[in-house]
Amino acid sequence: MFGTVVVGVGIAGLARIRDLMNPMPSSPSEHLKLFGFVSRRSFGNVNEAKQISLEDALRSKEIHAAFISTENRSHEETIRMFLEAGKHVLVEYPMALSAKAAHELWEMAEQRDKVLHVEHVELLTEEYKQLKKEVAGKELVKGTLHFTGHVLDENKTGFPAFSGIARLTWLIDLFGDLTVTSATREKQKDKNYSRMTVHFQTANK
């Protein structure tokens, strides 16, 4: 069995705990054993999984991999700690708030012969797979991707572009590399409203 720990118990972290505690029959998850979860908040147990300290998770010889499901801003530091402790790491998208930090983490994992895997679950959904089939072989002339959500705490999630970066990777996966041609941001603090509008060009303009 491959020992694991979940770091962070938001929506994604709770889903990971649930799936690790009840793996699908004959799936690779059956070979994973959840030793506990780490959180800044005090929970005790969640779905029969016990809470352990970060220090215990880093020191444990029974834990081989960490699933990081915390806010964006803390990903980089948490990845570094677990790689330095000799653990494999799976992290929710995005891995870091800068390309420079991401490359440093890849190199660090490679030097330690550890797996550093960034998971973007949306790209694995049936809806997305269907969308990819529909655009295959077609030339993009013009298009709009619009999505909404609640205003996020920038201290935790990073600049608004990072709140939506998971959606932007849809476009890159569907249409190849993109170049930013313009970007604007509108804020109305009194209405707790923020909007970012970005224009991209594909490689063939």
mmCIF file of C-alpha atoms in Angstrom:
data_model
loop_
_atom_site.group_PDB
_atom_site.id
_atom_site.type_symbol
_atom_site.label_atom_id
_atom_site.label_comp_id
_atom_site.label_asym_id
_atom_site.label_seq_id
_atom_site.Cartn_x
_atom_site.Cartn_y
_atom_site.Cartn_z
ATOM 1 C CA MET A 1 0.000 0.000 0.000
ATOM 2 C CA PHE A 2 1.091 3.531 -0.820
ATOM 3 C CA GLY A 3 0.640 5.870 2.155
ATOM 4 C CA THR A 4 -0.976 9.265 1.507
ATOM 5 C CA VAL A 5 -2.017 12.420 3.329
ATOM 6 C CA VAL A 6 -4.494 15.112 2.218
ATOM 7 C CA VAL A 7 -3.489 18.719 2.953
ATOM 8 C CA GLY A 8 -6.461 21.087 3.109
ATOM 9 C CA VAL A 9 -10.104 20.247 3.714
ATOM 10 C CA GLY A 10 -12.014 22.597 1.446
ATOM 11 C CA ILE A 11 -14.319 21.211 -1.263
ATOM 12 C CA ALA A 12 -11.470 19.522 -3.163
ATOM 13 C CA GLY A 13 -9.790 18.166 -0.043
ATOM 14 C CA LEU A 14 -13.027 16.679 1.297
ATOM 15 C CA ALA A 15 -13.656 15.019 -2.083
ATOM 16 C CA ARG A 16 -10.171 13.491 -1.988
ATOM 17 C CA ILE A 17 -10.690 12.181 1.535
ATOM 18 C CA ARG A 18 -14.028 10.679 0.510
ATOM 19 C CA ASP A 19 -12.552 8.977 -2.572
ATOM 20 C CA LEU A 20 -9.502 7.662 -0.731
ATOM 21 C CA MET A 21 -11.664 6.237 2.058
ATOM 22 C CA ASN A 22 -14.001 4.589 -0.480
ATOM 23 C CA PRO A 23 -11.952 3.758 -3.596
ATOM 24 C CA MET A 24 -13.684 2.508 -6.724
ATOM 25 C CA PRO A 25 -13.273 -1.280 -7.098
ATOM 26 C CA SER A 26 -10.302 -2.295 -9.284
ATOM 27 C CA SER A 27 -9.079 1.320 -9.519
ATOM 28 C CA PRO A 28 -5.502 2.427 -8.692
ATOM 29 C CA SER A 29 -6.946 4.141 -5.610
ATOM 30 C CA GLU A 30 -7.318 0.734 -3.993
ATOM 31 C CA HIS A 31 -3.520 0.714 -3.577
ATOM 32 C CA LEU A 32 -3.536 4.030 -1.685
ATOM 33 C CA LYS A 33 -3.902 4.186 2.085
ATOM 34 C CA LEU A 34 -4.966 7.469 3.653
ATOM 35 C CA PHE A 35 -3.087 8.047 6.913
ATOM 36 C CA GLY A 36 -4.871 11.293 7.692
ATOM 37 C CA PHE A 37 -5.353 14.902 6.719
ATOM 38 C CA VAL A 38 -3.681 18.194 7.615
ATOM 39 C CA SER A 39 -5.577 21.418 8.273
ATOM 40 C CA ARG A 40 -4.949 24.722 10.043
ATOM 41 C CA ARG A 41 -8.420 24.351 11.577
ATOM 42 C CA SER A 42 -9.169 21.761 14.228
ATOM 43 C CA PHE A 43 -11.558 19.029 13.069
ATOM 44 C CA GLY A 44 -10.607 15.826 14.853
ATOM 45 C CA ASN A 45 -11.940 13.342 12.294
ATOM 46 C CA VAL A 46 -13.508 13.744 8.848
ATOM 47 C CA ASN A 47 -15.231 10.735 7.263
ATOM 48 C CA GLU A 48 -13.300 8.482 9.659
ATOM 49 C CA ALA A 49 -10.000 10.040 8.512
ATOM 50 C CA LYS A 50 -7.988 11.423 11.410
ATOM 51 C CA GLN A 51 -6.374 14.834 11.594
ATOM 52 C CA ILE A 52 -2.585 14.831 11.933
ATOM 53 C CA SER A 53 -0.097 17.674 12.253
ATOM 54 C CA LEU A 54 1.922 18.938 9.308
ATOM 55 C CA GLU A 55 5.117 17.989 11.153
ATOM 56 C CA ASP A 56 3.925 14.384 11.619
ATOM 57 C CA ALA A 57 2.938 14.144 7.957
ATOM 58 C CA LEU A 58 6.369 15.375 6.846
ATOM 59 C CA ARG A 59 8.235 13.044 9.228
ATOM 60 C CA SER A 60 6.185 9.887 8.743
ATOM 61 C CA LYS A 61 7.957 7.084 6.893
ATOM 62 C CA GLU A 62 4.557 5.504 6.184
ATOM 63 C CA ILE A 63 3.386 8.508 4.136
ATOM 64 C CA HIS A 64 4.812 8.440 0.620
ATOM 65 C CA ALA A 65 2.702 11.114 -1.083
ATOM 66 C CA ALA A 66 0.773 14.301 -0.298
ATOM 67 C CA PHE A 67 -2.399 15.513 -2.020
ATOM 68 C CA ILE A 68 -2.377 19.307 -1.728
ATOM 69 C CA SER A 69 -5.806 20.963 -1.824
ATOM 70 C CA THR A 70 -5.160 24.329 -0.193
ATOM 71 C CA GLU A 71 -5.593 27.879 -1.514
ATOM 72 C CA ASN A 72 -3.429 28.829 -4.510
ATOM 73 C CA ARG A 73 -1.017 31.067 -2.640
ATOM 74 C CA SER A 74 0.154 28.325 -0.282
ATOM 75 C CA HIS A 75 0.749 25.654 -2.967
ATOM 76 C CA GLU A 76 4.388 26.553 -3.630
ATOM 77 C CA GLU A 77 5.526 26.479 0.007
ATOM 78 C CA THR A 78 3.635 23.263 0.778
ATOM 79 C CA ILE A 79 5.021 21.484 -2.298
ATOM 80 C CA ARG A 80 8.564 22.469 -1.299
ATOM 81 C CA MET A 81 8.116 21.107 2.223
ATOM 82 C CA PHE A 82 6.863 17.714 1.044
ATOM 83 C CA LEU A 83 9.482 17.367 -1.705
ATOM 84 C CA GLU A 84 12.205 18.216 0.822
ATOM 85 C CA ALA A 85 10.736 15.523 3.091
ATOM 86 C CA GLY A 86 11.101 12.994 0.264
ATOM 87 C CA LYS A 87 7.402 12.684 -0.640
ATOM 88 C CA HIS A 88 5.664 12.567 -4.008
ATOM 89 C CA VAL A 89 3.182 15.415 -4.519
ATOM 90 C CA LEU A 90 -0.146 15.814 -6.279
ATOM 91 C CA VAL A 91 -1.406 19.400 -6.275
ATOM 92 C CA GLU A 92 -4.587 21.057 -7.471
ATOM 93 C CA TYR A 93 -4.208 23.459 -10.405
ATOM 94 C CA PRO A 94 -2.441 25.923 -10.453
ATOM 95 C CA MET A 95 0.823 24.666 -8.996
ATOM 96 C CA ALA A 96 2.256 28.117 -8.197
ATOM 97 C CA LEU A 97 1.567 31.796 -8.772
ATOM 98 C CA SER A 98 4.483 32.247 -11.191
ATOM 99 C CA ALA A 99 6.074 30.277 -14.005
ATOM 100 C CA LYS A 100 9.495 30.791 -12.376
ATOM 101 C CA ALA A 101 8.364 29.103 -9.155
ATOM 102 C CA ALA A 102 6.730 26.276 -11.107
ATOM 103 C CA HIS A 103 9.959 25.524 -13.023
ATOM 104 C CA GLU A 104 11.951 25.548 -9.770
ATOM 105 C CA LEU A 105 9.536 23.029 -8.257
ATOM 106 C CA TRP A 106 9.728 20.749 -11.327
ATOM 107 C CA GLU A 107 13.529 20.803 -11.080
ATOM 108 C CA MET A 108 13.407 20.131 -7.356
ATOM 109 C CA ALA A 109 11.152 17.088 -7.873
ATOM 110 C CA GLU A 110 13.410 15.791 -10.644
ATOM 111 C CA GLN A 111 16.542 16.167 -8.501
ATOM 112 C CA ARG A 112 14.883 14.189 -5.703
ATOM 113 C CA ASP A 113 13.460 11.581 -8.113
ATOM 114 C CA LYS A 114 9.912 12.351 -6.977
ATOM 115 C CA VAL A 115 6.661 12.729 -8.902
ATOM 116 C CA LEU A 116 5.169 16.229 -8.916
ATOM 117 C CA HIS A 117 1.774 16.007 -10.603
ATOM 118 C CA VAL A 118 -0.562 18.940 -11.225
ATOM 119 C CA GLU A 119 -4.165 17.864 -11.572
ATOM 120 C CA HIS A 120 -6.726 19.814 -13.553
ATOM 121 C CA VAL A 121 -9.847 17.716 -12.957
ATOM 122 C CA GLU A 122 -12.057 19.719 -15.336
ATOM 123 C CA LEU A 123 -10.050 18.459 -18.327
ATOM 124 C CA LEU A 124 -11.070 14.898 -17.407
ATOM 125 C CA THR A 125 -14.842 15.477 -17.291
ATOM 126 C CA GLU A 126 -17.178 14.002 -19.921
ATOM 127 C CA GLU A 127 -18.468 17.503 -20.761
ATOM 128 C CA TYR A 128 -14.989 18.736 -21.549
ATOM 129 C CA LYS A 129 -14.108 15.629 -23.566
ATOM 130 C CA GLN A 130 -17.264 16.216 -25.643
ATOM 131 C CA LEU A 131 -16.305 19.877 -26.183
ATOM 132 C CA LYS A 132 -12.866 18.799 -27.379
ATOM 133 C CA LYS A 133 -14.422 16.399 -29.899
ATOM 134 C CA GLU A 134 -16.694 19.147 -31.214
ATOM 135 C CA VAL A 135 -13.845 21.575 -31.973
ATOM 136 C CA ALA A 136 -11.400 18.969 -33.328
ATOM 137 C CA GLY A 137 -10.341 19.789 -36.883
ATOM 138 C CA LYS A 138 -12.163 23.131 -36.895
ATOM 139 C CA GLU A 139 -10.527 26.520 -37.293
ATOM 140 C CA LEU A 140 -11.239 29.061 -34.584
ATOM 141 C CA VAL A 141 -12.337 32.365 -36.103
ATOM 142 C CA LYS A 142 -13.664 34.073 -32.983
ATOM 143 C CA GLY A 143 -15.087 32.963 -29.679
ATOM 144 C CA THR A 144 -15.967 33.999 -26.145
ATOM 145 C CA LEU A 145 -15.617 32.134 -22.862
ATOM 146 C CA HIS A 146 -17.607 33.788 -20.087
ATOM 147 C CA PHE A 147 -17.793 32.530 -16.520
ATOM 148 C CA THR A 148 -18.862 33.975 -13.202
ATOM 149 C CA GLY A 149 -18.196 33.297 -9.547
ATOM 150 C CA HIS A 150 -18.076 34.985 -6.183
ATOM 151 C CA VAL A 151 -15.357 37.521 -5.408
ATOM 152 C CA LEU A 152 -12.332 35.684 -4.007
ATOM 153 C CA ASP A 153 -9.835 36.733 -1.348
ATOM 154 C CA GLU A 154 -6.789 37.802 -3.390
ATOM 155 C CA ASN A 155 -4.486 37.230 -0.415
ATOM 156 C CA LYS A 156 -5.279 33.515 -0.679
ATOM 157 C CA THR A 157 -6.055 32.944 -4.356
ATOM 158 C CA GLY A 158 -3.695 35.427 -6.000
ATOM 159 C CA PHE A 159 -4.451 37.979 -8.709
ATOM 160 C CA PRO A 160 -7.876 37.473 -10.410
ATOM 161 C CA ALA A 161 -6.264 35.930 -13.484
ATOM 162 C CA PHE A 162 -5.365 32.989 -11.223
ATOM 163 C CA SER A 163 -8.966 32.608 -10.094
ATOM 164 C CA GLY A 164 -9.839 31.921 -13.718
ATOM 165 C CA ILE A 165 -6.649 30.295 -14.933
ATOM 166 C CA ALA A 166 -8.178 26.820 -14.862
ATOM 167 C CA ARG A 167 -10.664 28.000 -17.506
ATOM 168 C CA LEU A 168 -7.909 29.581 -19.587
ATOM 169 C CA THR A 169 -6.192 26.219 -19.864
ATOM 170 C CA TRP A 170 -9.329 24.954 -21.621
ATOM 171 C CA LEU A 171 -8.555 27.399 -24.432
ATOM 172 C CA ILE A 172 -4.889 26.430 -24.647
ATOM 173 C CA ASP A 173 -5.749 22.729 -24.636
ATOM 174 C CA LEU A 174 -8.380 23.278 -27.346
ATOM 175 C CA PHE A 175 -6.618 25.801 -29.591
ATOM 176 C CA GLY A 176 -2.890 25.760 -28.771
ATOM 177 C CA ASP A 177 -0.665 28.534 -27.445
ATOM 178 C CA LEU A 178 -2.308 31.919 -26.973
ATOM 179 C CA THR A 179 -0.915 35.446 -26.823
ATOM 180 C CA VAL A 180 -2.510 38.116 -24.647
ATOM 181 C CA THR A 181 -3.341 41.167 -26.771
ATOM 182 C CA SER A 182 -5.141 43.220 -24.113
ATOM 183 C CA ALA A 183 -6.529 42.946 -20.596
ATOM 184 C CA THR A 184 -8.685 45.249 -18.497
ATOM 185 C CA ARG A 185 -10.100 45.069 -15.008
ATOM 186 C CA GLU A 186 -13.138 46.793 -13.565
ATOM 187 C CA LYS A 187 -13.783 46.971 -9.805
ATOM 188 C CA GLN A 188 -16.789 48.266 -7.893
ATOM 189 C CA LYS A 189 -15.931 47.871 -4.218
ATOM 190 C CA ASP A 190 -19.281 49.193 -3.003
ATOM 191 C CA LYS A 191 -21.024 46.388 -4.933
ATOM 192 C CA ASN A 192 -18.344 43.763 -4.175
ATOM 193 C CA TYR A 193 -17.971 43.389 -7.956
ATOM 194 C CA SER A 194 -14.914 42.661 -10.046
ATOM 195 C CA ARG A 195 -14.606 41.832 -13.730
ATOM 196 C CA MET A 196 -11.597 40.956 -15.834
ATOM 197 C CA THR A 197 -11.754 40.954 -19.639
ATOM 198 C CA VAL A 198 -8.877 39.445 -21.600
ATOM 199 C CA HIS A 199 -8.367 39.153 -25.355
ATOM 200 C CA PHE A 200 -6.157 36.431 -26.827
ATOM 201 C CA GLN A 201 -4.851 35.515 -30.251
ATOM 202 C CA THR A 202 -4.043 32.018 -31.457
ATOM 203 C CA ALA A 203 -0.748 31.274 -33.190
ATOM 204 C CA ASN A 204 -2.329 31.849 -36.618
ATOM 205 C CA LYS A 205 -3.845 35.150 -35.424
#
